[in-house]
Amino acid sequence: MKQKIRTLLEDQLPLVDFDSPFLFTELDSLGVTTILMTLSTEFGIELESTDATPKNLKSLDSIVEMVERKLAEK
């Protein structure tokens, strides 16, 4: 799951360092929107602006946790 998400997001945002421990600080509003839209489409989950928190987008691991949580809620 983690590698699939990494590949998806790296294709959409090639200039973002997804290994950064401070991933959220590297993202602008377009980057955040791109992440939410890409994951929503790929996994068929509903991600909204309220999901765009520093906690959810802190690192690649926290993004994976958010996706897994949303999939479990489906």
Backbone as XML, in Angstrom:
<?xml version="1.0"?>
<chain id="A" units="angstrom">
  <residue number="1" name="MET">
    <atom name="N" x="0.825" y="-1.192" z="0.000"/>
    <atom name="CA" x="0.000" y="0.000" z="0.000"/>
    <atom name="C" x="0.876" y="1.266" z="0.000"/>
  </residue>
  <residue number="2" name="LYS">
    <atom name="N" x="1.883" y="1.259" z="0.870"/>
    <atom name="CA" x="2.738" y="2.444" z="0.974"/>
    <atom name="C" x="3.445" y="2.721" z="-0.350"/>
  </residue>
  <residue number="3" name="GLN">
    <atom name="N" x="3.977" y="1.674" z="-0.979"/>
    <atom name="CA" x="4.700" y="1.880" z="-2.238"/>
    <atom name="C" x="3.755" y="2.344" z="-3.340"/>
  </residue>
  <residue number="4" name="LYS">
    <atom name="N" x="2.551" y="1.819" z="-3.360"/>
    <atom name="CA" x="1.564" y="2.234" z="-4.363"/>
    <atom name="C" x="1.234" y="3.717" z="-4.197"/>
  </residue>
  <residue number="5" name="ILE">
    <atom name="N" x="1.014" y="4.151" z="-2.956"/>
    <atom name="CA" x="0.707" y="5.561" z="-2.703"/>
    <atom name="C" x="1.905" y="6.431" z="-3.066"/>
  </residue>
  <residue number="6" name="ARG">
    <atom name="N" x="3.099" y="5.994" z="-2.698"/>
    <atom name="CA" x="4.310" y="6.755" z="-3.035"/>
    <atom name="C" x="4.409" y="6.955" z="-4.554"/>
  </residue>
  <residue number="7" name="THR">
    <atom name="N" x="4.227" y="5.877" z="-5.305"/>
    <atom name="CA" x="4.332" y="5.953" z="-6.762"/>
    <atom name="C" x="3.284" y="6.895" z="-7.342"/>
  </residue>
  <residue number="8" name="LEU">
    <atom name="N" x="2.059" y="6.763" z="-6.871"/>
    <atom name="CA" x="0.976" y="7.642" z="-7.346"/>
    <atom name="C" x="1.306" y="9.110" z="-7.104"/>
  </residue>
  <residue number="9" name="LEU">
    <atom name="N" x="1.727" y="9.409" z="-5.892"/>
    <atom name="CA" x="1.965" y="10.804" z="-5.525"/>
    <atom name="C" x="3.237" y="11.357" z="-6.158"/>
  </residue>
  <residue number="10" name="GLU">
    <atom name="N" x="4.260" y="10.534" z="-6.286"/>
    <atom name="CA" x="5.483" y="10.998" z="-6.942"/>
    <atom name="C" x="5.242" y="11.305" z="-8.415"/>
  </residue>
  <residue number="11" name="ASP">
    <atom name="N" x="4.346" y="10.553" z="-9.048"/>
    <atom name="CA" x="3.998" y="10.840" z="-10.443"/>
    <atom name="C" x="3.297" y="12.195" z="-10.560"/>
  </residue>
  <residue number="12" name="GLN">
    <atom name="N" x="2.444" y="12.515" z="-9.574"/>
    <atom name="CA" x="1.683" y="13.768" z="-9.608"/>
    <atom name="C" x="2.491" y="14.962" z="-9.106"/>
  </residue>
  <residue number="13" name="LEU">
    <atom name="N" x="3.372" y="14.730" z="-8.138"/>
    <atom name="CA" x="4.135" y="15.808" z="-7.501"/>
    <atom name="C" x="5.620" y="15.446" z="-7.464"/>
  </residue>
  <residue number="14" name="PRO">
    <atom name="N" x="6.285" y="15.468" z="-8.629"/>
    <atom name="CA" x="7.666" y="14.988" z="-8.696"/>
    <atom name="C" x="8.678" y="15.822" z="-7.906"/>
  </residue>
  <residue number="15" name="LEU">
    <atom name="N" x="8.358" y="17.047" z="-7.554"/>
    <atom name="CA" x="9.309" y="17.895" z="-6.838"/>
    <atom name="C" x="9.200" y="17.785" z="-5.321"/>
  </residue>
  <residue number="16" name="VAL">
    <atom name="N" x="8.224" y="17.042" z="-4.832"/>
    <atom name="CA" x="8.019" y="16.898" z="-3.390"/>
    <atom name="C" x="8.831" y="15.716" z="-2.869"/>
  </residue>
  <residue number="17" name="ASP">
    <atom name="N" x="9.526" y="15.926" z="-1.749"/>
    <atom name="CA" x="10.300" y="14.862" z="-1.110"/>
    <atom name="C" x="9.392" y="14.103" z="-0.145"/>
  </residue>
  <residue number="18" name="PHE">
    <atom name="N" x="8.903" y="12.950" z="-0.572"/>
    <atom name="CA" x="7.984" y="12.173" z="0.245"/>
    <atom name="C" x="8.682" y="11.426" z="1.381"/>
  </residue>
  <residue number="19" name="ASP">
    <atom name="N" x="10.005" y="11.552" z="1.469"/>
    <atom name="CA" x="10.753" y="10.990" z="2.596"/>
    <atom name="C" x="10.978" y="12.032" z="3.685"/>
  </residue>
  <residue number="20" name="SER">
    <atom name="N" x="10.572" y="13.242" z="3.441"/>
    <atom name="CA" x="10.775" y="14.324" z="4.398"/>
    <atom name="C" x="9.973" y="14.063" z="5.677"/>
  </residue>
  <residue number="21" name="PRO">
    <atom name="N" x="10.611" y="14.276" z="6.847"/>
    <atom name="CA" x="9.871" y="14.133" z="8.096"/>
    <atom name="C" x="8.903" y="15.296" z="8.332"/>
  </residue>
  <residue number="22" name="PHE">
    <atom name="N" x="8.998" y="16.310" z="7.483"/>
    <atom name="CA" x="8.124" y="17.483" z="7.577"/>
    <atom name="C" x="7.410" y="17.707" z="6.252"/>
  </residue>
  <residue number="23" name="LEU">
    <atom name="N" x="6.818" y="16.631" z="5.745"/>
    <atom name="CA" x="6.185" y="16.660" z="4.430"/>
    <atom name="C" x="5.174" y="17.787" z="4.299"/>
  </residue>
  <residue number="24" name="PHE">
    <atom name="N" x="4.354" y="17.997" z="5.321"/>
    <atom name="CA" x="3.295" y="19.006" z="5.244"/>
    <atom name="C" x="3.856" y="20.390" z="4.935"/>
  </residue>
  <residue number="25" name="THR">
    <atom name="N" x="5.033" y="20.698" z="5.463"/>
    <atom name="CA" x="5.619" y="22.027" z="5.235"/>
    <atom name="C" x="6.100" y="22.208" z="3.797"/>
  </residue>
  <residue number="26" name="GLU">
    <atom name="N" x="6.280" y="21.124" z="3.074"/>
    <atom name="CA" x="6.720" y="21.207" z="1.678"/>
    <atom name="C" x="5.559" y="21.413" z="0.706"/>
  </residue>
  <residue number="27" name="LEU">
    <atom name="N" x="4.335" y="21.269" z="1.210"/>
    <atom name="CA" x="3.164" y="21.300" z="0.334"/>
    <atom name="C" x="2.508" y="22.678" z="0.317"/>
  </residue>
  <residue number="28" name="ASP">
    <atom name="N" x="2.153" y="23.119" z="-0.883"/>
    <atom name="CA" x="1.310" y="24.307" z="-0.995"/>
    <atom name="C" x="-0.130" y="23.821" z="-1.165"/>
  </residue>
  <residue number="29" name="SER">
    <atom name="N" x="-1.057" y="24.745" z="-1.296"/>
    <atom name="CA" x="-2.470" y="24.349" z="-1.369"/>
    <atom name="C" x="-2.753" y="23.466" z="-2.583"/>
  </residue>
  <residue number="30" name="LEU">
    <atom name="N" x="-2.073" y="23.714" z="-3.695"/>
    <atom name="CA" x="-2.261" y="22.881" z="-4.877"/>
    <atom name="C" x="-1.746" y="21.465" z="-4.628"/>
  </residue>
  <residue number="31" name="GLY">
    <atom name="N" x="-0.623" y="21.352" z="-3.927"/>
    <atom name="CA" x="-0.079" y="20.037" z="-3.597"/>
    <atom name="C" x="-1.011" y="19.244" z="-2.707"/>
  </residue>
  <residue number="32" name="VAL">
    <atom name="N" x="-1.573" y="19.914" z="-1.701"/>
    <atom name="CA" x="-2.516" y="19.256" z="-0.797"/>
    <atom name="C" x="-3.748" y="18.792" z="-1.572"/>
  </residue>
  <residue number="33" name="THR">
    <atom name="N" x="-4.277" y="19.658" z="-2.418"/>
    <atom name="CA" x="-5.453" y="19.317" z="-3.226"/>
    <atom name="C" x="-5.151" y="18.146" z="-4.152"/>
  </residue>
  <residue number="34" name="THR">
    <atom name="N" x="-3.978" y="18.157" z="-4.752"/>
    <atom name="CA" x="-3.568" y="17.075" z="-5.652"/>
    <atom name="C" x="-3.515" y="15.741" z="-4.914"/>
  </residue>
  <residue number="35" name="ILE">
    <atom name="N" x="-2.955" y="15.746" z="-3.722"/>
    <atom name="CA" x="-2.878" y="14.519" z="-2.925"/>
    <atom name="C" x="-4.277" y="14.001" z="-2.619"/>
  </residue>
  <residue number="36" name="LEU">
    <atom name="N" x="-5.148" y="14.872" z="-2.131"/>
    <atom name="CA" x="-6.501" y="14.445" z="-1.764"/>
    <atom name="C" x="-7.274" y="13.923" z="-2.970"/>
  </residue>
  <residue number="37" name="MET">
    <atom name="N" x="-7.174" y="14.616" z="-4.096"/>
    <atom name="CA" x="-7.906" y="14.192" z="-5.298"/>
    <atom name="C" x="-7.362" y="12.876" z="-5.846"/>
  </residue>
  <residue number="38" name="THR">
    <atom name="N" x="-6.047" y="12.748" z="-5.883"/>
    <atom name="CA" x="-5.422" y="11.532" z="-6.408"/>
    <atom name="C" x="-5.822" y="10.311" z="-5.584"/>
  </residue>
  <residue number="39" name="LEU">
    <atom name="N" x="-5.743" y="10.445" z="-4.267"/>
    <atom name="CA" x="-6.077" y="9.317" z="-3.397"/>
    <atom name="C" x="-7.569" y="9.007" z="-3.424"/>
  </residue>
  <residue number="40" name="SER">
    <atom name="N" x="-8.399" y="10.031" z="-3.490"/>
    <atom name="CA" x="-9.851" y="9.826" z="-3.575"/>
    <atom name="C" x="-10.210" y="9.014" z="-4.811"/>
  </residue>
  <residue number="41" name="THR">
    <atom name="N" x="-9.639" y="9.409" z="-5.933"/>
    <atom name="CA" x="-9.919" y="8.749" z="-7.206"/>
    <atom name="C" x="-9.390" y="7.317" z="-7.217"/>
  </residue>
  <residue number="42" name="GLU">
    <atom name="N" x="-8.158" y="7.146" z="-6.792"/>
    <atom name="CA" x="-7.513" y="5.834" z="-6.858"/>
    <atom name="C" x="-8.169" y="4.800" z="-5.936"/>
  </residue>
  <residue number="43" name="PHE">
    <atom name="N" x="-8.537" y="5.222" z="-4.741"/>
    <atom name="CA" x="-9.034" y="4.274" z="-3.751"/>
    <atom name="C" x="-10.543" y="4.333" z="-3.544"/>
  </residue>
  <residue number="44" name="GLY">
    <atom name="N" x="-11.220" y="5.223" z="-4.251"/>
    <atom name="CA" x="-12.668" y="5.318" z="-4.139"/>
    <atom name="C" x="-13.122" y="5.736" z="-2.747"/>
  </residue>
  <residue number="45" name="ILE">
    <atom name="N" x="-12.351" y="6.620" z="-2.136"/>
    <atom name="CA" x="-12.688" y="7.102" z="-0.798"/>
    <atom name="C" x="-13.001" y="8.588" z="-0.864"/>
  </residue>
  <residue number="46" name="GLU">
    <atom name="N" x="-13.698" y="9.063" z="0.149"/>
    <atom name="CA" x="-14.031" y="10.473" z="0.202"/>
    <atom name="C" x="-13.046" y="11.197" z="1.104"/>
  </residue>
  <residue number="47" name="LEU">
    <atom name="N" x="-12.254" y="12.069" z="0.506"/>
    <atom name="CA" x="-11.341" y="12.914" z="1.266"/>
    <atom name="C" x="-11.781" y="14.353" z="1.056"/>
  </residue>
  <residue number="48" name="GLU">
    <atom name="N" x="-11.914" y="15.069" z="2.148"/>
    <atom name="CA" x="-12.391" y="16.442" z="2.074"/>
    <atom name="C" x="-11.340" y="17.384" z="2.632"/>
  </residue>
  <residue number="49" name="SER">
    <atom name="N" x="-11.626" y="18.663" z="2.555"/>
    <atom name="CA" x="-10.673" y="19.660" z="3.051"/>
    <atom name="C" x="-10.383" y="19.466" z="4.539"/>
  </residue>
  <residue number="50" name="THR">
    <atom name="N" x="-11.336" y="18.918" z="5.280"/>
    <atom name="CA" x="-11.110" y="18.679" z="6.710"/>
    <atom name="C" x="-10.073" y="17.581" z="6.951"/>
  </residue>
  <residue number="51" name="ASP">
    <atom name="N" x="-9.775" y="16.797" z="5.921"/>
    <atom name="CA" x="-8.745" y="15.756" z="6.035"/>
    <atom name="C" x="-7.343" y="16.317" z="5.790"/>
  </residue>
  <residue number="52" name="ALA">
    <atom name="N" x="-7.261" y="17.530" z="5.296"/>
    <atom name="CA" x="-5.977" y="18.149" z="4.964"/>
    <atom name="C" x="-5.368" y="18.807" z="6.198"/>
  </residue>
  <residue number="53" name="THR">
    <atom name="N" x="-5.011" y="17.973" z="7.166"/>
    <atom name="CA" x="-4.429" y="18.481" z="8.406"/>
    <atom name="C" x="-2.939" y="18.146" z="8.457"/>
  </residue>
  <residue number="54" name="PRO">
    <atom name="N" x="-2.170" y="18.903" z="9.225"/>
    <atom name="CA" x="-0.750" y="18.552" z="9.374"/>
    <atom name="C" x="-0.562" y="17.123" z="9.905"/>
  </residue>
  <residue number="55" name="LYS">
    <atom name="N" x="-1.469" y="16.662" z="10.749"/>
    <atom name="CA" x="-1.360" y="15.302" z="11.286"/>
    <atom name="C" x="-1.505" y="14.264" z="10.170"/>
  </residue>
  <residue number="56" name="ASN">
    <atom name="N" x="-2.481" y="14.448" z="9.284"/>
    <atom name="CA" x="-2.718" y="13.485" z="8.202"/>
    <atom name="C" x="-1.673" y="13.559" z="7.107"/>
  </residue>
  <residue number="57" name="LEU">
    <atom name="N" x="-1.060" y="14.722" z="6.929"/>
    <atom name="CA" x="-0.105" y="14.911" z="5.832"/>
    <atom name="C" x="1.318" y="15.140" z="6.338"/>
  </residue>
  <residue number="58" name="LYS">
    <atom name="N" x="1.596" y="14.687" z="7.552"/>
    <atom name="CA" x="2.914" y="14.901" z="8.159"/>
    <atom name="C" x="4.010" y="14.136" z="7.427"/>
  </residue>
  <residue number="59" name="SER">
    <atom name="N" x="3.668" y="12.923" z="7.005"/>
    <atom name="CA" x="4.653" y="12.061" z="6.343"/>
    <atom name="C" x="3.909" y="11.087" z="5.431"/>
  </residue>
  <residue number="60" name="LEU">
    <atom name="N" x="4.669" y="10.347" z="4.662"/>
    <atom name="CA" x="4.060" y="9.336" z="3.801"/>
    <atom name="C" x="3.326" y="8.299" z="4.661"/>
  </residue>
  <residue number="61" name="ASP">
    <atom name="N" x="3.904" y="7.944" z="5.806"/>
    <atom name="CA" x="3.248" y="6.977" z="6.693"/>
    <atom name="C" x="1.900" y="7.492" z="7.192"/>
  </residue>
  <residue number="62" name="SER">
    <atom name="N" x="1.827" y="8.780" z="7.523"/>
    <atom name="CA" x="0.555" y="9.320" z="8.014"/>
    <atom name="C" x="-0.484" y="9.395" z="6.888"/>
  </residue>
  <residue number="63" name="ILE">
    <atom name="N" x="-0.028" y="9.600" z="5.662"/>
    <atom name="CA" x="-0.944" y="9.581" z="4.514"/>
    <atom name="C" x="-1.497" y="8.167" z="4.327"/>
  </residue>
  <residue number="64" name="VAL">
    <atom name="N" x="-0.625" y="7.169" z="4.425"/>
    <atom name="CA" x="-1.052" y="5.770" z="4.307"/>
    <atom name="C" x="-2.069" y="5.440" z="5.404"/>
  </residue>
  <residue number="65" name="GLU">
    <atom name="N" x="-1.808" y="5.878" z="6.629"/>
    <atom name="CA" x="-2.744" y="5.637" z="7.737"/>
    <atom name="C" x="-4.100" y="6.266" z="7.462"/>
  </residue>
  <residue number="66" name="MET">
    <atom name="N" x="-4.103" y="7.482" z="6.910"/>
    <atom name="CA" x="-5.357" y="8.166" z="6.593"/>
    <atom name="C" x="-6.140" y="7.369" z="5.547"/>
  </residue>
  <residue number="67" name="VAL">
    <atom name="N" x="-5.471" y="6.910" z="4.502"/>
    <atom name="CA" x="-6.133" y="6.124" z="3.457"/>
    <atom name="C" x="-6.690" y="4.827" z="4.036"/>
  </residue>
  <residue number="68" name="GLU">
    <atom name="N" x="-5.899" y="4.133" z="4.834"/>
    <atom name="CA" x="-6.351" y="2.874" z="5.423"/>
    <atom name="C" x="-7.541" y="3.099" z="6.353"/>
  </residue>
  <residue number="69" name="ARG">
    <atom name="N" x="-7.544" y="4.197" z="7.088"/>
    <atom name="CA" x="-8.663" y="4.519" z="7.977"/>
    <atom name="C" x="-9.938" y="4.788" z="7.157"/>
  </residue>
  <residue number="70" name="LYS">
    <atom name="N" x="-9.790" y="5.528" z="6.064"/>
    <atom name="CA" x="-10.949" y="5.838" z="5.211"/>
    <atom name="C" x="-11.478" y="4.574" z="4.530"/>
  </residue>
  <residue number="71" name="LEU">
    <atom name="N" x="-10.576" y="3.688" z="4.124"/>
    <atom name="CA" x="-11.010" y="2.432" z="3.509"/>
    <atom name="C" x="-11.772" y="1.568" z="4.517"/>
  </residue>
  <residue number="72" name="ALA">
    <atom name="N" x="-11.322" y="1.570" z="5.760"/>
    <atom name="CA" x="-11.993" y="0.787" z="6.798"/>
    <atom name="C" x="-13.384" y="1.344" z="7.106"/>
  </residue>
  <residue number="73" name="GLU">
    <atom name="N" x="-13.556" y="2.658" z="6.922"/>
    <atom name="CA" x="-14.850" y="3.295" z="7.186"/>
    <atom name="C" x="-15.865" y="3.032" z="6.080"/>
  </residue>
  <residue number="74" name="LYS">
    <atom name="N" x="-15.391" y="2.625" z="4.913"/>
    <atom name="CA" x="-16.275" y="2.401" z="3.767"/>
    <atom name="C" x="-17.258" y="1.282" z="3.992"/>
  </residue>
</chain>
